[in-house]
Each structure stands twice: as C-alpha cells, then as structure tokens.
Amino acid sequence: NRRAVGIVGAGPAGLTLGNLLREAGIPCVVLERGTREHVENRPRAGVLEHRAVQMLAAHGLADRLLQEADRHGSCEFRVDGVAHEVDYATLYDGQTHYIYPQQEVVKDLARHYVDERGGDVRWSVSDVELHDVETPEPALSWTNADGARERLECSFIAGADGFHGVARRSIPPGAVQEFSHQHGIEWLSILAEAPPSTHKVIYALHPDGFAGHMLRSSTVSRYYLQVPVDDTVDNWPDERVWTELHKRLALKDSDWRLNEGRIIEKRILDMRSHVVEPMNHGNLYLLGDAAHIITPVGAKGMNLALHDAEVLAAALTSYHRTGDDSGLRSYSEVCLRRVWRAQEFSQWMVFMIHRSPEPFLSRLGQARLEHLIGSRSSAGYFAQNYVGP
Ligand code: FAS
C-alpha cells in the first residue's frame, strides 16, 4: 500500500492540509495529542483574511463560515480619546476580513475531514517521534490512547504541531536558521462573555498604554491591554481589567460605553516573532506555528498557517500525481515570502500602536499613525497588508 503523508498536529494548519490531501486522494494520517473536544474548543485567533476564506471555500471548507461570519471593512484607531476610522475595504477592492473564531474553523475542518471525507485522525496520542526524515522512507511512531506503541511508514511528514511541538525540534541543530525577535511589549489577553461594544476592531492609544477591542462572536469579545514587560495575570483581577479597559478605550464627548461580561480567559502574551528558514528538512515540511510565530497585532497567525497548508498540499499533490517535485523544492521560499511580509507589517503595526519607553521612538510611532490617518497612500499600504496581500 502507498505510504501516507504523516501530519503531526490537528490545528488549522494540520486539518487544512489533511482536507486538501484527502480531496486529492492522497493517503494521510493526522496525529493529535489532544482530544477532538479539546482542539475544537480552544479559543485563539478570530480574524480571517479574504484570500484565506476564498481558499477554504474553493475546497468546500467554508460553508458555515460564509453563513455565520461577520465581515469587516473598517477598523478604528482611538488616539487619546478621539476616533479615527480607516475604511480599508474601500481602499482594497472591497476585500474584507471575516470575523470567525479559530475554534469554529477547527470544528468545521474536523467535520469535513473526519465526518464527511473519512479522514484518519488519531486523537490523544503521546510521545510522537519522527524517524529517518532525511531518507526517502521517513516514519512516525507514537503511543496511542490505549497506551500501545504504533508506527506509520510515511512518504512525507508534515510538522503542523505548533511552536512547542516535536517536529521542529527533530531537525538537527544547525540544519536550519532560526530568527527570533522580542518586541519588548507584553499584552494581557482577555476573553469575556460580553457582546461587542462596536462592530469593528478598535486599536486605542492612551498615555497609560495600548488597549484593543477585538471581536470573536455576538456573545464573546477579546480585549488586549498593554502591560509592563514581566507583568503577571495575578496582578490583574477582573475589576482592575475593566477599570483599565474603560479608561483606555474611553471616547471623548461621547456616551459610548464598553460592554462588560464574565471574563473566561486571561493570559499574558509576550509579543515575539520567530521564523525558521528553510521550512523543510529532508522529507519533513513545517507549516503554521511550527515554522513561524507572529504577534497577534496584524491578525496574521492563523492566516499564515492556512496559506502554508494550501501551498504544501498543492506541492504534495503534484508530486504524488506526476513525480514533479518543483512545488516541494519551492515550498519554503513561497511561504517565507508571505511570512516575512506579514512579519514586516506586524512590526510596523506594533511600533505604531504602542508608546515606546524611548520618547524619540514614541514620537516616530505617533508620526506613523498620523500619516496613516491623514494619507490615502499610507492607508492603502495598511489596507493591502491588513486584509492580506
Ligand atoms: P496550533 O498550535 O493551532 O495547532 C498545533 C496542534 O498540534 C495543536 O492541536 C496541538 O495540540 C498539536 N500538537 C502539539 N504538539 C504535539 C505533539 N508533540 N504531538 C501531537 N500533537 C501535537 N493569531 C491571530 O492571528 N490572532 C489572534 O488573536 C491570535 N491569538 C492567539 C492567542 C493565543 C493564546 C495563542 C497561543 C495563539 C494565538 N494566535 C493568534 C496564533 C494562533 O492562531 C496560531 O497562529 C494558529 O493556532 C496556528 O495554527 P497551527 O499552526 O495549526 O498551530
């Protein structure tokens, strides 16, 4: 029997790749350390780029998303209590963002892959190991949910197991270059059962720091608060969170109010970027967070994962069908071009919406924001990168 593509990780990257390979008739098996219930209920990202939705729809994976997702064409920069709206859809051929929680994307991907296409996922595995990735006969071994050791002879291995996964760590030191950058910013990420307070994303700049009002659904909202580097969640009881959010998001001369609700998640996000080059080693291909980490500022993480999966699926399909390996040889270069562009945009945003501890840099960031608000060409650059090149 034909060797299968072994996919480690059932997040957006792994399940998209599984669906696309399954659709192309290529045997694949997904290994996931969590339960299906766990991965389908893990709140993370919430914004999908226009092109990512087009890709999912082209493969029959966006049915519920297209029915339920909100579409956003503008966002607001609130500077010292004054609102400035940027209508990025108008500036970018009417393309919009889709607001749809990541766990709903994963739920849909699992439904299509497992329930509708008979795809093979091994849930609740542990001790996954990669073998012989530098040979034409790589393999995966793991301990299954019943405690028995299993092995799969693979044609290729796809490492879609996130930043803390096993795939990247299986690459011998020195075989890839790792770029890492700490942005020197820390966010408190908050998820609350509160209906959106506006129907757009708000980036608020206040003398005491940045605050973000994101959206996830009609009943749940995500917020971000810039906190001192090395701060901890323990310093942020719910009451203090709401006081700070009300203060930083306040709008001058307006009766606008921030909705409150039960806080269901608080976590510290250290704003860092990380990129592995190349994104493959032998017959191991990394995709999604296993290959790159980006700050949530530009809402790029999940979108990059979906793009990697699309490129890798096309390359593997072409190779399995015709033996043409050009897509596999160019995989890393094609993905990294988009990854670095997203990193550059994310850095541009981080610098613009945070007050730097260094006054000179703070003023530069402010000048950048004033240019964005006042200039159509700068807003065009923002729109093109924000909605997704
Ligand atoms: P994932 O991490 O989603 O999936 C990897 C999968 O591999 C997981 O299911 C994991 O259980 C499994 N796995 C790991 N190790 C394994 C092993 N050894 N064996 C088997 N399975 C293993 N991005 C945004 O754009 N906007 C946001 O607002 C945003 N918020 C975020 C908040 C948090 C708290 C986090 C952690 C990330 C956030 N992100 C955000 C980024 C996030 O959305 C990622 O970009 C996205 O999950 C990437 O998808 P995958 O590459 O599939 O990785």
XYZ file of C-alpha atoms and ligand atoms in Angstrom:
442
model
C 0.000 0.000 0.000
C 1.079 3.540 -0.698
C 2.933 5.280 2.108
C 0.821 8.027 3.709
C 1.683 11.649 4.433
C 2.076 11.769 8.220
C 0.702 15.047 9.653
C 1.571 15.942 13.255
C -0.996 18.341 14.748
C -4.746 18.881 14.225
C -4.877 22.662 14.375
C -5.845 24.915 11.452
C -2.657 24.008 9.538
C -2.789 20.237 10.019
C -6.509 19.831 9.396
C -6.484 22.085 6.321
C -3.603 20.070 4.878
C -5.437 16.826 5.691
C -8.589 18.041 3.965
C -6.772 19.161 0.826
C -4.782 15.911 0.566
C -7.895 13.837 1.197
C -9.700 15.771 -1.537
C -6.785 14.970 -3.892
C -6.971 11.273 -2.992
C -3.598 11.248 -1.227
C -3.412 8.977 1.835
C -2.647 10.855 5.046
C -2.895 10.339 8.786
C -3.125 13.137 11.385
C -1.655 12.635 14.870
C -3.023 14.911 17.610
C -2.061 14.894 21.266
C -5.348 16.490 22.374
C -8.882 15.170 22.191
C -11.201 16.342 19.437
C -13.256 18.103 22.099
C -10.140 19.989 23.276
C -8.946 21.240 19.907
C -12.462 22.223 18.868
C -12.910 24.423 21.935
C -9.554 26.222 22.160
C -10.184 29.988 21.665
C -7.353 31.784 19.842
C -7.482 33.852 16.659
C -10.639 35.299 15.236
C -9.895 37.167 12.005
C -9.640 35.533 8.591
C -8.230 37.268 5.538
C -10.264 37.497 2.362
C -7.936 35.160 0.457
C -7.909 32.548 3.232
C -11.703 32.376 3.095
C -11.595 32.154 -0.714
C -9.171 29.210 -0.420
C -11.336 27.382 2.155
C -14.443 27.997 0.043
C -12.714 26.692 -3.106
C -12.187 23.371 -1.280
C -15.695 23.193 0.169
C -14.499 24.048 3.685
C -16.221 27.400 4.286
C -19.933 26.516 4.250
C -20.769 27.508 7.855
C -18.178 30.301 7.889
C -19.803 32.068 4.945
C -23.197 31.824 6.625
C -22.179 32.919 10.124
C -19.064 35.107 9.908
C -19.319 38.867 10.254
C -17.479 40.788 7.533
C -15.402 43.818 8.491
C -14.261 46.522 6.121
C -13.051 49.152 8.562
C -11.282 49.485 11.893
C -10.799 52.360 14.322
C -7.701 53.963 15.785
C -8.651 55.774 19.007
C -5.911 58.251 19.885
C -6.225 59.949 23.275
C -9.997 59.541 23.149
C -10.501 60.698 19.555
C -11.729 58.140 16.984
C -10.163 57.816 13.500
C -11.768 55.262 11.212
C -9.811 53.565 8.409
C -12.095 52.099 5.777
C -9.651 49.507 4.441
C -12.175 47.590 2.305
C -12.781 50.654 0.113
C -9.031 51.097 -0.182
C -8.515 47.486 -1.204
C -11.013 46.411 -3.883
C -13.814 45.905 -1.366
C -11.978 42.992 0.249
C -12.928 42.478 3.880
C -11.933 40.496 6.948
C -14.153 37.677 8.164
C -14.726 37.523 11.915
C -14.961 33.839 12.845
C -13.384 32.273 15.950
C -10.478 29.916 15.289
C -12.144 27.104 17.218
C -15.089 27.315 14.801
C -12.643 26.994 11.879
C -11.131 23.915 13.521
C -14.613 22.468 14.208
C -15.520 22.844 10.517
C -12.197 21.413 9.332
C -12.578 18.375 11.612
C -16.203 17.833 10.496
C -15.215 17.904 6.820
C -12.048 15.830 7.267
C -13.310 13.142 9.649
C -17.085 13.013 9.391
C -17.568 13.796 5.703
C -14.350 12.686 3.999
C -13.494 9.739 6.254
C -10.110 11.255 7.131
C -7.891 9.464 9.673
C -7.065 11.378 12.883
C -5.500 9.630 15.865
C -6.609 11.722 18.858
C -4.951 11.760 22.301
C -1.597 10.376 21.134
C 1.627 10.930 23.107
C 5.387 10.578 22.628
C 5.317 11.200 18.905
C 8.720 10.561 17.345
C 9.971 11.286 13.852
C 12.331 8.805 12.182
C 14.606 8.918 9.107
C 13.299 12.273 7.834
C 16.492 12.631 5.750
C 15.722 9.419 3.860
C 13.023 8.677 1.249
C 11.320 6.470 3.857
C 10.575 8.619 6.895
C 8.331 7.267 9.647
C 6.346 8.347 12.679
C 5.900 6.407 15.900
C 3.667 7.246 18.831
C 1.830 5.889 21.855
C -1.881 5.663 21.161
C -4.760 6.448 23.517
C -4.719 2.831 24.747
C -1.040 3.016 25.641
C 0.190 0.873 22.754
C 3.130 1.957 20.568
C 2.328 2.412 16.870
C 4.370 3.215 13.760
C 3.495 4.679 10.328
C 5.752 4.431 7.279
C 5.360 7.799 5.544
C 6.050 9.318 2.132
C 6.467 12.723 3.791
C 5.986 14.171 7.270
C 4.178 17.488 7.798
C 5.027 19.197 11.117
C 1.857 21.176 11.963
C 2.301 20.845 15.709
C 2.693 24.482 16.701
C 5.580 26.353 18.280
C 6.079 23.895 21.114
C 5.670 20.789 19.008
C 8.087 17.937 18.356
C 8.613 18.373 14.585
C 10.895 21.409 14.546
C 12.844 20.009 17.472
C 13.554 16.881 15.389
C 15.655 18.888 12.936
C 19.385 18.554 13.738
C 20.878 21.764 15.202
C 22.432 23.930 12.513
C 20.345 22.417 9.710
C 18.024 25.434 9.731
C 18.424 29.085 10.703
C 16.080 30.434 13.416
C 15.254 34.165 13.565
C 13.776 35.356 16.843
C 12.724 38.819 17.960
C 11.202 40.091 21.212
C 9.206 43.266 20.558
C 9.647 44.437 24.150
C 5.870 44.665 24.546
C 3.618 42.492 26.684
C -0.146 42.155 26.384
C -2.754 40.866 28.769
C -5.169 38.945 26.519
C -8.734 38.809 27.865
C -11.714 36.810 26.637
C -15.119 37.785 28.087
C -18.738 36.807 27.594
C -19.540 40.349 26.502
C -21.289 41.335 23.279
C -19.171 43.560 21.020
C -19.186 47.239 22.052
C -18.780 48.292 18.416
C -18.817 46.420 15.131
C -15.192 46.984 14.352
C -11.768 46.367 15.786
C -10.533 49.263 17.948
C -6.833 49.994 18.451
C -6.692 52.522 21.320
C -3.610 54.557 22.204
C -3.745 56.040 25.680
C -0.957 57.695 27.691
C -1.118 54.687 30.053
C -0.693 52.217 27.181
C -2.393 50.360 24.327
C -5.807 48.712 24.581
C -7.512 46.626 21.905
C -11.188 45.796 21.433
C -11.315 42.767 19.115
C -14.337 40.654 18.326
C -14.996 36.931 18.286
C -18.782 36.465 18.081
C -22.068 38.146 19.034
C -21.642 36.987 22.613
C -17.877 36.862 23.190
C -15.277 39.605 22.833
C -11.488 39.607 23.074
C -9.552 42.530 24.511
C -5.869 43.289 24.861
C -4.150 45.537 27.401
C -0.505 46.546 27.117
C 1.082 45.721 30.470
C 4.626 46.148 31.781
C 7.041 43.522 30.492
C 7.270 40.660 33.093
C 3.806 41.509 34.470
C 1.624 38.552 35.526
C -2.072 37.664 35.395
C -2.169 37.689 39.224
C -1.748 41.479 39.113
C -4.934 41.768 37.055
C -8.107 40.922 38.997
C -11.234 41.347 36.857
C -12.143 44.658 38.443
C -8.772 46.189 37.558
C -9.063 44.830 33.999
C -12.407 46.569 33.410
C -11.283 49.831 35.031
C -8.246 49.944 32.736
C -10.216 48.958 29.632
C -12.854 51.644 30.306
C -10.144 54.258 30.833
C -8.013 53.454 27.793
C -10.927 52.860 25.400
C -12.940 55.931 26.526
C -14.191 58.215 23.754
C -14.209 61.978 24.343
C -17.525 63.864 24.029
C -19.485 60.658 23.516
C -21.851 58.483 25.525
C -20.228 55.356 24.035
C -19.822 52.661 26.695
C -17.759 49.467 26.785
C -19.892 46.351 27.407
C -18.740 44.185 30.303
C -19.227 40.444 30.867
C -17.866 37.425 32.707
C -14.143 37.063 31.986
C -13.495 33.484 30.794
C -9.790 33.689 29.965
C -6.856 35.895 30.941
C -3.336 35.229 29.760
C -0.107 37.110 29.236
C 1.063 37.174 25.600
C 4.694 38.021 25.178
C 4.984 39.723 21.821
C 7.595 37.873 19.908
C 8.308 36.785 16.348
C 10.117 33.662 15.266
C 10.883 32.270 11.808
C 12.625 29.035 10.765
C 14.496 29.001 7.456
C 14.106 26.893 5.427
C 10.724 25.483 6.498
C 11.721 21.964 5.477
C 14.461 19.434 6.171
C 14.701 16.253 4.131
C 11.150 14.905 3.831
C 9.895 16.890 6.836
C 7.902 20.017 5.976
C 6.971 22.510 8.710
C 3.801 24.573 8.443
C 1.962 27.124 10.599
C 3.217 27.988 14.066
C 5.676 25.075 13.900
C 7.583 27.204 11.374
C 6.816 30.772 12.424
C 5.340 32.820 15.256
C 3.982 36.334 14.793
C 2.356 38.850 17.167
C -1.483 38.934 17.118
C -1.290 42.660 16.175
C -1.929 42.221 12.484
C -4.177 39.118 12.932
C -1.859 37.038 10.748
C -1.072 33.838 12.701
C -3.890 31.600 11.583
C -3.942 33.082 8.073
C -0.292 32.220 7.525
C -0.971 28.678 8.760
C -3.761 28.278 6.196
C -1.561 29.639 3.423
C 1.283 27.228 4.247
C -1.180 24.312 4.181
C -2.513 25.394 0.780
C 0.990 25.634 -0.740
C 2.177 22.336 0.769
C -0.981 20.472 -0.312
C -0.523 21.646 -3.911
C 3.148 20.621 -3.872
C 2.451 17.167 -2.397
C -0.447 16.594 -4.798
C 1.678 17.466 -7.806
C 4.491 15.183 -6.623
C 2.183 12.253 -5.844
C 0.406 12.576 -9.182
C 3.247 13.314 -11.600
C 6.516 12.994 -9.681
C 7.067 16.735 -10.255
C 8.869 17.943 -7.122
C 9.219 21.602 -8.128
C 6.459 22.624 -5.695
C 8.234 20.831 -2.845
C 11.529 22.476 -3.749
C 9.954 25.952 -3.790
C 7.604 25.408 -0.820
C 9.761 27.117 1.768
C 10.621 30.096 -0.438
C 6.985 30.706 -1.447
C 5.741 30.534 2.156
C 8.584 32.557 3.646
C 7.944 35.422 1.213
C 4.446 35.818 2.743
C 5.696 35.136 6.275
C 8.322 37.888 6.137
C 5.892 40.329 4.589
C 3.462 39.635 7.440
C 6.315 39.987 9.966
C 7.259 43.353 8.486
C 3.646 44.545 8.594
C 3.161 43.262 12.137
C 6.322 45.081 13.258
C 5.095 48.257 11.510
C 1.802 47.962 13.441
C 3.439 47.149 16.819
C 5.631 50.233 16.508
C 2.682 52.429 15.544
C 0.156 51.466 18.221
C 2.439 51.259 21.240
C 4.139 54.099 23.072
C 7.795 53.142 23.202
C 9.647 53.627 26.516
C 12.069 55.670 24.405
C 10.419 59.105 23.820
C 12.047 59.557 20.384
C 10.672 56.217 19.131
C 7.315 57.046 20.661
C 7.111 60.196 18.564
C 8.099 58.257 15.443
C 5.248 55.828 16.082
C 2.847 58.737 16.517
C 4.042 60.312 13.257
C 3.422 56.968 11.519
C -0.140 56.855 12.860
C -0.807 60.492 11.887
C 0.401 59.669 8.366
C -1.847 56.598 8.218
C -4.878 58.625 9.353
C -4.121 61.555 7.086
C -2.795 59.975 3.909
C -4.621 57.789 1.397
C -1.394 56.155 0.191
C -0.385 55.156 3.722
C -3.917 53.880 4.379
C -3.612 51.941 1.111
C -0.410 50.236 2.347
C -2.200 49.422 5.610
C -5.291 48.048 3.819
C -3.291 45.889 1.424
C -1.305 44.279 4.237
C -4.039 44.170 6.843
C -6.591 42.385 4.667
C -3.888 40.148 3.317
C -1.669 40.555 0.223
P -1.800 25.168 16.560
O -0.882 25.478 17.657
O -3.103 25.817 16.385
O -2.014 23.596 16.368
C -0.961 22.680 16.647
C -1.617 21.373 17.080
O -0.580 20.405 17.279
C -2.361 21.518 18.405
O -3.651 20.984 18.280
C -1.513 20.722 19.385
O -2.294 20.071 20.372
C -0.835 19.706 18.490
N 0.453 19.237 18.996
C 1.456 19.978 19.532
N 2.492 19.188 19.870
C 2.147 17.923 19.517
C 2.791 16.668 19.613
N 4.018 16.568 20.124
N 2.138 15.559 19.175
C 0.886 15.670 18.627
N 0.216 16.834 18.513
C 0.847 17.939 18.961
N -3.352 34.520 15.820
C -4.056 35.532 15.286
O -3.966 35.743 14.067
N -4.884 36.331 16.061
C -5.038 36.118 17.397
O -5.785 36.826 18.065
C -4.313 35.062 17.988
N -4.457 34.813 19.313
C -3.752 33.804 19.867
C -3.882 33.546 21.248
C -3.161 32.509 21.822
C -3.294 32.262 23.289
C -2.284 31.710 21.041
C -1.463 30.608 21.651
C -2.152 31.955 19.677
C -2.892 32.997 19.076
N -2.796 33.262 17.714
C -3.476 34.267 17.152
C -1.959 32.453 16.846
C -2.693 31.178 16.511
O -3.941 31.452 15.987
C -1.832 30.364 15.578
O -1.299 31.161 14.541
C -2.578 29.186 14.977
O -3.101 28.419 16.021
C -1.581 28.373 14.134
O -2.186 27.187 13.763
P -1.325 25.817 13.698
O -0.053 26.087 13.005
O -2.244 24.782 13.194
O -0.883 25.532 15.207
